[in-house]
XYZ file of C-alpha atoms in Angstrom:
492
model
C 0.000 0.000 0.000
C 1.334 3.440 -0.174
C 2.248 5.604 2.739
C -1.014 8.080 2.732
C -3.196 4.692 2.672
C -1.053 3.385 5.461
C -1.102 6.440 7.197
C -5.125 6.671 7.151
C -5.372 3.200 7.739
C -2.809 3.731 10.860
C -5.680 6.413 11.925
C -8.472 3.951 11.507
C -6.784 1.489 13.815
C -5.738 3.804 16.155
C -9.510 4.755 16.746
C -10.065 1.143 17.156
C -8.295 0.716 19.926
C -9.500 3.958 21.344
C -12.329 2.597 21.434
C -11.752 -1.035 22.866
C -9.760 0.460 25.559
C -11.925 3.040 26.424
C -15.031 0.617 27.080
C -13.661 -1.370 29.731
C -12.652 1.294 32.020
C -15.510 3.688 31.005
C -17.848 0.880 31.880
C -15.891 -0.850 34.742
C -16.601 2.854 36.211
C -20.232 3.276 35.770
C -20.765 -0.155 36.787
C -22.029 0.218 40.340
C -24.251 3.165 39.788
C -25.682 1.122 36.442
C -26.746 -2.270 38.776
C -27.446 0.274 41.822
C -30.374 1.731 39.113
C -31.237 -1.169 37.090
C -30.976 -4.606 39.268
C -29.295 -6.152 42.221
C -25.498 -6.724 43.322
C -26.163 -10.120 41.782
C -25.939 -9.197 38.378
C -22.828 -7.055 38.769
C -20.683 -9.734 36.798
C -22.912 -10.464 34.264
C -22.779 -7.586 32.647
C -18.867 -7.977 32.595
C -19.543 -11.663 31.688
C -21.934 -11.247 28.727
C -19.916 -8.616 27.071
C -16.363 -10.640 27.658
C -17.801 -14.316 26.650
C -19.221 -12.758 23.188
C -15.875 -11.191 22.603
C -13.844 -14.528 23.631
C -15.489 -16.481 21.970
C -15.781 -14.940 18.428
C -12.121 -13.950 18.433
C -10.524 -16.812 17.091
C -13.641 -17.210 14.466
C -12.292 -13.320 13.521
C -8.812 -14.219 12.822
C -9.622 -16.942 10.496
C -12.626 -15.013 8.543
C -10.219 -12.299 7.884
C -7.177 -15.034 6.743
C -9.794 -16.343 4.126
C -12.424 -13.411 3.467
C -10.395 -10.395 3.983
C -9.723 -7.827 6.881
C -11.356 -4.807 5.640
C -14.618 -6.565 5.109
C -14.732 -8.568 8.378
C -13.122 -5.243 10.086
C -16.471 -3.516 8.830
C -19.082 -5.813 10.205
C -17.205 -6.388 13.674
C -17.160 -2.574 14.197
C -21.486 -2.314 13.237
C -22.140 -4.922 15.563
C -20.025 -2.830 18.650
C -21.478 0.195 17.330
C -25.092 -1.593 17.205
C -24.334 -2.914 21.004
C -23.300 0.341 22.057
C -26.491 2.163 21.308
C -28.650 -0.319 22.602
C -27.000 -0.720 26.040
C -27.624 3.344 26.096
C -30.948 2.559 25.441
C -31.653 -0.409 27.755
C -34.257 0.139 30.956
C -33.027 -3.435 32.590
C -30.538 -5.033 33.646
C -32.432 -8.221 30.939
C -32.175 -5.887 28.149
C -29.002 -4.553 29.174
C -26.893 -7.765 29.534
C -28.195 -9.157 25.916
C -27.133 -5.376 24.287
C -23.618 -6.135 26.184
C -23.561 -9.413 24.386
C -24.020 -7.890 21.223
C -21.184 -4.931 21.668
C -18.818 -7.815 22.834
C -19.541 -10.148 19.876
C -18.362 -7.317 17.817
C -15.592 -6.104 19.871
C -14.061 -9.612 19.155
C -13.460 -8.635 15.994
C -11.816 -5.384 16.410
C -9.091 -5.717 18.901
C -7.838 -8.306 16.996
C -7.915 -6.896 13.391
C -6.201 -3.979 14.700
C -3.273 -5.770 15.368
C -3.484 -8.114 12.429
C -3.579 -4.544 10.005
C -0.253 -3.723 12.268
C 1.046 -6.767 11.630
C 0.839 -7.025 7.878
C 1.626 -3.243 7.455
C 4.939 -3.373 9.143
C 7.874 -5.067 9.304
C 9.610 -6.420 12.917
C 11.743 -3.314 13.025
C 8.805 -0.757 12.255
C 6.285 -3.438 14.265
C 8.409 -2.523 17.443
C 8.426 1.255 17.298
C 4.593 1.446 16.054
C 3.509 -0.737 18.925
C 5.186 2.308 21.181
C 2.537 4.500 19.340
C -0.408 2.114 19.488
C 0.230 1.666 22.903
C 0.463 5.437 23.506
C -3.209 6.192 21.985
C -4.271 2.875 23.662
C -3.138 4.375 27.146
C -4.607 7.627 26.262
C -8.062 6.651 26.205
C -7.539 3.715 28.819
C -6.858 6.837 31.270
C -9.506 9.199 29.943
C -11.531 6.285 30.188
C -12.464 6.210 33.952
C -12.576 10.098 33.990
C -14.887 10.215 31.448
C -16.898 7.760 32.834
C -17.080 8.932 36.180
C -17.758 12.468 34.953
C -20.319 10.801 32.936
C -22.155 8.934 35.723
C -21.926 12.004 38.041
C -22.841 15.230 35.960
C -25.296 13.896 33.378
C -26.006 10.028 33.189
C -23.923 6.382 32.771
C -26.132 5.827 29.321
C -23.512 8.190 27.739
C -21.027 5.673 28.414
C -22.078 3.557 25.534
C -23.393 6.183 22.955
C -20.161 8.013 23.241
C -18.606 5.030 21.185
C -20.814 6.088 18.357
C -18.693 9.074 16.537
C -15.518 7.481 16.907
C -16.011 3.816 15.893
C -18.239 5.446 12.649
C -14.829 7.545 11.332
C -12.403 4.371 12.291
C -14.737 1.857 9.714
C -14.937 4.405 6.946
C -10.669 5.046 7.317
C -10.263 1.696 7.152
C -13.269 0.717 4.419
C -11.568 3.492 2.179
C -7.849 3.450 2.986
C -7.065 -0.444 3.211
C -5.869 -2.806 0.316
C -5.848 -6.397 0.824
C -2.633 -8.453 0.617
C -2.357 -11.467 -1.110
C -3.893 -14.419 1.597
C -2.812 -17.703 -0.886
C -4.355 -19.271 -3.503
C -6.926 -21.942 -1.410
C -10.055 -20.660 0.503
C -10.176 -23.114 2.709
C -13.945 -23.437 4.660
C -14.727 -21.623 8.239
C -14.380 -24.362 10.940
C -17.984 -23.589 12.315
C -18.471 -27.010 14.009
C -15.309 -26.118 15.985
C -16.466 -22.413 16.679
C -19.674 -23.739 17.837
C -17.958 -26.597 19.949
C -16.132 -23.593 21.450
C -18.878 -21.483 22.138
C -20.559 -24.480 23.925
C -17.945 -25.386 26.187
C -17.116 -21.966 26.885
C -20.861 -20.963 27.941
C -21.114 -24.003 29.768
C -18.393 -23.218 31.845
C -19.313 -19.921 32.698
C -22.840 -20.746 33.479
C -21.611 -23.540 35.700
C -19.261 -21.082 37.720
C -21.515 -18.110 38.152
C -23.702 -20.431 40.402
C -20.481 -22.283 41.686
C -21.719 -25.034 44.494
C -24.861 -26.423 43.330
C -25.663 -29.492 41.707
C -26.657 -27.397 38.285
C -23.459 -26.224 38.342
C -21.672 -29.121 38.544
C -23.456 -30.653 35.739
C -22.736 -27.994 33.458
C -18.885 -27.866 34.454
C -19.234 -31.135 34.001
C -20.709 -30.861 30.361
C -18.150 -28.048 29.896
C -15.439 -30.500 30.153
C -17.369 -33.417 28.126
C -17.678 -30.391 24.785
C -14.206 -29.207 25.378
C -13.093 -32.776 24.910
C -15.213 -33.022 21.861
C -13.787 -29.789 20.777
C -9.772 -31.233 20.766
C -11.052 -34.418 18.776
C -12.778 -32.395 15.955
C -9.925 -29.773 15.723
C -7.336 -32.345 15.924
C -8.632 -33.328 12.436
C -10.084 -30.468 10.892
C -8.275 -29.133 7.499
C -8.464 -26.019 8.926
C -9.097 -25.368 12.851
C -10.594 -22.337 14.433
C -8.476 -23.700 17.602
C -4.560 -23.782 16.282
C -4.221 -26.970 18.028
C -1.066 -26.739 15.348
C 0.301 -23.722 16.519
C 0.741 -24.922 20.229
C 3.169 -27.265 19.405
C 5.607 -24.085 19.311
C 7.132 -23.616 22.697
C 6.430 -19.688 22.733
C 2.897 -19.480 21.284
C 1.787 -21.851 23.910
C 3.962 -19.996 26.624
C 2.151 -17.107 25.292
C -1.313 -18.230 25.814
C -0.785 -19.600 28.920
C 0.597 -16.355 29.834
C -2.518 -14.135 28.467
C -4.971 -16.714 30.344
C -3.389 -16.201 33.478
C -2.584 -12.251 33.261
C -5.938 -11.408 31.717
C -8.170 -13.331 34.934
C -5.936 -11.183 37.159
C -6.301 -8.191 35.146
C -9.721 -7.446 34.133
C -11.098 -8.973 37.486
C -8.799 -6.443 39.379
C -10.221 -3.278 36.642
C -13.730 -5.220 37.437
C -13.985 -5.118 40.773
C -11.554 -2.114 42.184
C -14.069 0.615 40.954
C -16.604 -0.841 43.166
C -14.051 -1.695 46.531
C -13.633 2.288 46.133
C -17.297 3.402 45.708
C -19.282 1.182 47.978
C -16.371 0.387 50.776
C -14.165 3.808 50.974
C -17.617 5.832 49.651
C -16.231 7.581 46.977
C -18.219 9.110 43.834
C -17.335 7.128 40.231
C -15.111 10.384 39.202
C -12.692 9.235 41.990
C -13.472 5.610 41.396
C -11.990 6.678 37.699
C -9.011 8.103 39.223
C -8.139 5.623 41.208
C -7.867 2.725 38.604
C -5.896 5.187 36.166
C -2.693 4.684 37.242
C -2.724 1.131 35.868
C -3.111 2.020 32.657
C -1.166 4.845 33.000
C 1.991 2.516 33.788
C 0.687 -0.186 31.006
C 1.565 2.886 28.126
C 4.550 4.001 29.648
C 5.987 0.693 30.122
C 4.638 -0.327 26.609
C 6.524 2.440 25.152
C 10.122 2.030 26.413
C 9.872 -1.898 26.431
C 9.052 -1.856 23.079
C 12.233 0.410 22.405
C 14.305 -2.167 24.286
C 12.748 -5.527 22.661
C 15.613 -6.044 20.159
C 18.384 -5.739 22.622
C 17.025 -6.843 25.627
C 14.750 -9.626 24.132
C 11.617 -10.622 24.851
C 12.100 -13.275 27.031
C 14.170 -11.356 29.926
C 10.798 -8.666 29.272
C 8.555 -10.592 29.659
C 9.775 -12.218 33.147
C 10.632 -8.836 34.232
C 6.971 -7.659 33.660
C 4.915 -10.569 35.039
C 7.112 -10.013 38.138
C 5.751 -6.830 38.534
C 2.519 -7.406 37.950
C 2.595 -10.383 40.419
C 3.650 -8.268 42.750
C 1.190 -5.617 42.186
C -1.245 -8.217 42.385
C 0.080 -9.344 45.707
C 0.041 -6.213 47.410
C -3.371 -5.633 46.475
C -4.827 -8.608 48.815
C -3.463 -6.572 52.159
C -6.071 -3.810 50.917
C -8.631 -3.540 53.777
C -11.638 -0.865 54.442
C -8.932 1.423 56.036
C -6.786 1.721 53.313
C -5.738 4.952 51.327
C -7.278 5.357 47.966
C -3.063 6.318 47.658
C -2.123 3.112 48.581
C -4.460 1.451 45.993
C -2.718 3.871 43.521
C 0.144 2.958 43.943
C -0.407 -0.763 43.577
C -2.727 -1.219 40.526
C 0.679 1.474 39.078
C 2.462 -1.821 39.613
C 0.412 -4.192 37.892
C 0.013 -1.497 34.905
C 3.642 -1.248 34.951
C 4.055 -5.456 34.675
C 1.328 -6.005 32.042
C 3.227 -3.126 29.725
C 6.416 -5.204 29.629
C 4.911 -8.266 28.835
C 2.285 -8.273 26.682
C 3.327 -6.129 23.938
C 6.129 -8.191 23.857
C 4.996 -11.394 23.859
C 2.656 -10.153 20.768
C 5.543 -9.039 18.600
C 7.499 -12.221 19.559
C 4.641 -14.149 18.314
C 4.086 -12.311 15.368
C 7.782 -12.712 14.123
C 7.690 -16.190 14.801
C 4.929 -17.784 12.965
C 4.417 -17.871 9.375
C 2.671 -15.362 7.728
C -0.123 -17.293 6.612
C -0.756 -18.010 10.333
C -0.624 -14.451 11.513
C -4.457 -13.653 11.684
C -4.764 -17.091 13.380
C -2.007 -16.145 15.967
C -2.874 -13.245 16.849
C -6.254 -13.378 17.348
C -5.410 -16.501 19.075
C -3.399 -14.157 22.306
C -6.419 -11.884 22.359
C -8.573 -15.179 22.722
C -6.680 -15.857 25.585
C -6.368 -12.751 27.625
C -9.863 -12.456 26.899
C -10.647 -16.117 27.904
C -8.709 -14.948 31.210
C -10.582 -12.183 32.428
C -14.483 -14.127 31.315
C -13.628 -16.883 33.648
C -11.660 -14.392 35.909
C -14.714 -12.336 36.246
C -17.026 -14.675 36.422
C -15.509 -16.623 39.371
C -14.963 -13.562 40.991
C -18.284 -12.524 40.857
C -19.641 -15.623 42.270
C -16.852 -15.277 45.077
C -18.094 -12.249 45.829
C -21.692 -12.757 45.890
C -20.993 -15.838 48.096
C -18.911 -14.685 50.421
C -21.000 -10.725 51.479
C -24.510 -13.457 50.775
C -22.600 -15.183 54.255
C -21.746 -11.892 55.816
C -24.867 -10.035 55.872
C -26.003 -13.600 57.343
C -23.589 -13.744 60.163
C -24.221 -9.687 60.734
C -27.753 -9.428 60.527
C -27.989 -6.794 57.703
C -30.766 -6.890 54.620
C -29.110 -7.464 51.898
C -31.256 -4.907 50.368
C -28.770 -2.481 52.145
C -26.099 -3.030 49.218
C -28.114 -0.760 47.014
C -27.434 2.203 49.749
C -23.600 1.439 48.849
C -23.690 0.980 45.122
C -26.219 4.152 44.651
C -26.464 6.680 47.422
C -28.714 9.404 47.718
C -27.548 12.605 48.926
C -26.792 12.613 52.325
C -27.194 8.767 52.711
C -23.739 8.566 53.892
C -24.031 9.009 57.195
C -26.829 6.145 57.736
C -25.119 3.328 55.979
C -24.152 0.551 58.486
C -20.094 0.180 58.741
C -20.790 -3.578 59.464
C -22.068 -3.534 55.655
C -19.265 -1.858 54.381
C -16.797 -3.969 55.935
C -18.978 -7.277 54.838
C -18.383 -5.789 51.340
C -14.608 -5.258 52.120
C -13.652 -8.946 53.153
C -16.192 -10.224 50.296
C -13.945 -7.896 47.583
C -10.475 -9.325 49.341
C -11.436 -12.613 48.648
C -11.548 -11.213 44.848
C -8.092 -9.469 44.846
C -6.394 -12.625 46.586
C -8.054 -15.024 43.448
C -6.311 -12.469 41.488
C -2.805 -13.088 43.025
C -3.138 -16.560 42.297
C -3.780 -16.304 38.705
C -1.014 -13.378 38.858
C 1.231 -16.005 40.037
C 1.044 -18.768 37.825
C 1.305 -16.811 34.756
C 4.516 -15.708 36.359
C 5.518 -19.250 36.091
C 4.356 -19.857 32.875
C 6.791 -17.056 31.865
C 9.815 -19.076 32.916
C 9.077 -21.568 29.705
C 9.153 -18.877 27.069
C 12.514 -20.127 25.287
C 15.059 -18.240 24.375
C 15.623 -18.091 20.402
C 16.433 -14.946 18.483
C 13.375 -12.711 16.790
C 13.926 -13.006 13.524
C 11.283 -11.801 11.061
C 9.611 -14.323 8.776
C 9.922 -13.007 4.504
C 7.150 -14.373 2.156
C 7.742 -16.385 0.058
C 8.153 -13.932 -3.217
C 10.498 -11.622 -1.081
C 14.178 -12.348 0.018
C 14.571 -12.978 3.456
C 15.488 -10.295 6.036
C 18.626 -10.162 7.255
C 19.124 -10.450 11.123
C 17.523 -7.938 13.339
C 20.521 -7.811 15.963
């Protein structure tokens, strides 16, 4: 392509991710007012859940649509069904309507996150990959920290529906950039068919699973865990022999995609049950409005850009091995820090500790990605990469999911053994003027050990993608040519 369609292409995606980043933490914000209005403490997760498992679980079936059918096409219709999501969620008056129009934004949210970095990844070489990651990560970070201040602002001065139309302008100049401005590359000569039996097998097993865990203990549950396992089983025997698998059973046979994986599993159930729940330890337990909710989960993503940005500077010399061990450390120790939070602690204190974790996932991730990317073939590359934002995503669905039903457990048993009405949690999540003074401390400290219980699950998962980071191998990046070009020489 040449450099003005690059350029507004480069635009397009950088809007994308504007906009993939923003929802989380604009959401993640609102959250607590949104179920205080519309529904119970119950369905807190679910309207994490719905949007996440739609997103998970098209991912994969994004990569390899755009492999065989194109980017720019499949780019268009992921970014109408997010934009046709977004205004319906504005519009919802339940929490019902609500968690189906969060379903709908996520199923098209899989496709974008992805396809943004599969349009980096065929644009640029390793070299130029490296330093425009820096820059993606920069306008990623951006709106990741205008995120929760626009959200909270938002929710405070005029009302959390805005949250969702405000994806509207934005996502409708990114599609036409990228409609106009993109030219396909050559993708082979076969069209091999989508692996729909697989993506439906993966769906399945997936929904079961999450179904099973959000009412964790109950003989239901343990059916459809159960039934989970029985599909996912089904699922490795019909990819195993499909020509062409939605699930690159393949591609895990390389030591550092399946390192990789592992890793984003892990990291992404720590991460986006820590942005999940943290808003609401901060509104309902230290009784702060969502503006300061905002603030106080910035600093994370604050950390994730500028450690994005001079990691990926220091990929080709330091490597991304001895990166991505440095960053997980941090993170795990972010992570661990955050379980001695308690009802007395300084929003300060929190601060500094999701900083940490921001810090961690900025070293790792973004290298992990462009090790990945280097490393398979080209023809694998939509595959691949979709195939890490399956798995961070894949993370934080179950990570969220178990959380929730943590949480609801655990403050369902304190209010028991303290007397309170449940119905109480409502005062916490959305308080009238002046309703301050009458809330019960015995509920807000229910709510505080119910919310550790959430930040210590998130160590643990912190912690074992730590280890997992100890089998990345060490081999040289070297990028991969097609097959009409002459290789590139070494990037040392």
């Amino acid at each position: 392509m040449s450099r003005n369609r690059i350029i507004l292409v480069t635009i397009g995606v950088m809007l994308s991710l504007f906009l993939a980043s923003m929802e989380s933490t604009v959401v993640a914000t609102a959250m607590p007012t949104i179920v205080g209005q519309l529904g119970g403490l119950e369905h807190y997760s679910w309207v994490f859940s719905a949007y996440m498992l739609a997103s998970t679980t098209s991912v994969p079936l994004y990569g390899k649509l755009s492999d065989i059918y194109g980017r720019r096409r499949i780019y268009v219709i992921a970014m109408a069904l997010f934009l046709s999501g977004s205004v319906m969620s504005g519009l919802a008056n339940s929490m019902t309507q609500l968690i189906f129009a969060r379903a709908l934004q996520g199923l098209g949210a899989g496709g974008i996150m992805p396809l943004a970095f599969i349009l980096i990844g065929e644009m640029f070489n390793l070299q130029q990959r490296a330093k425009m990651q820096g820059l993606f990560s920069g306008v990623w970070g951006f709106s990741s920290i205008a995120g929760p201040l626009l959200g909270g602002f938002l929710v405070d001065q005029f009302t959390w529906r805005w949250v969702f139309y405000i994806n509207v302008a934005p996502g409708l100049i990114a599609a036409a950039l990228v409609a106009l401005a993109w030219r396909e590359q050559a993708q082979g000569h076969e069209r091999p068919k989508v692996d729909y039996l697989g993506a439906a097998l993966l769906t399945s097993s997936v929904v079961s699973l999450l179904l099973g865990l959000m009412e964790f203990g109950s003989f239901n549950s343990w059916m459809l865990i159960a039934l989970a396992v029985a599909l996912f089983i089904a699922l490795m025997w019909v990819e195993s022999r499909a020509a062409d698998p939605i699930l690159p059973i393949g591609l895990f046979r390389d030591r550092l995609f399946a390192t990789a994986v592992t890793h984003g599993i892990f990291t992404g159930w720590a991460l986006f049950g820590s942005i999940s729940f943290i808003p609401l330890f901060v509104q309902s337990v230290m009784g702060t409005s969502a503006t300061q909710a905002g603030i106080t989960i910035t600093p994370l993503l604050l950390g994730w850009v500028t450690a994005s940005i001079i990691g990926m500077r220091l990929i080709l010399t330091v490597g991304h091995r001895r990166l991505g061990v440095i960053g997980t450390s941090v993170f795990a120790t972010g992570a661990f820090l955050m379980t001695w939070i308690s009802a007395g602690s300084s929003q300060i204190t929190i601060m500094v500790f999701v900083t940490m974790m921001g810090i961690g996932m900025g070293l790792s991730i973004p290298s992990f990605l462009v090790a990945v990317q280097t490393n398979v073939e080209r023809r694998n590359l939509g595959t691949a990469t979709s195939m890490l934002q399956f798995s961070r995503s894949m993370g934080g669905t179950l990570g969220v999911s178990a959380m929730g039903a943590a949480l609801s457990i655990r403050l369902a048993s304190n209010l028991r053994a303290s007397g309170l009405d449940p119905k109480l949690v409502t005062a916490l999540l959305d308080p009238l003027p002046g309703s301050e003074i009458v809330v019960n401390a015995g509920l807000r400290l229910a709510m505080a050990d119910s919310i550790h219980l959430v930040f210590i699950i998130a160590f643990i998962s912190a912690a074992l993608g730590l280890a997992a980071v100890f089998f990345t191998p060490h081999q040289e990046l070297r990028e991969k040519a097609p097959e009409s070009e002459p290789s590139l020489a070494s990037m040392d």
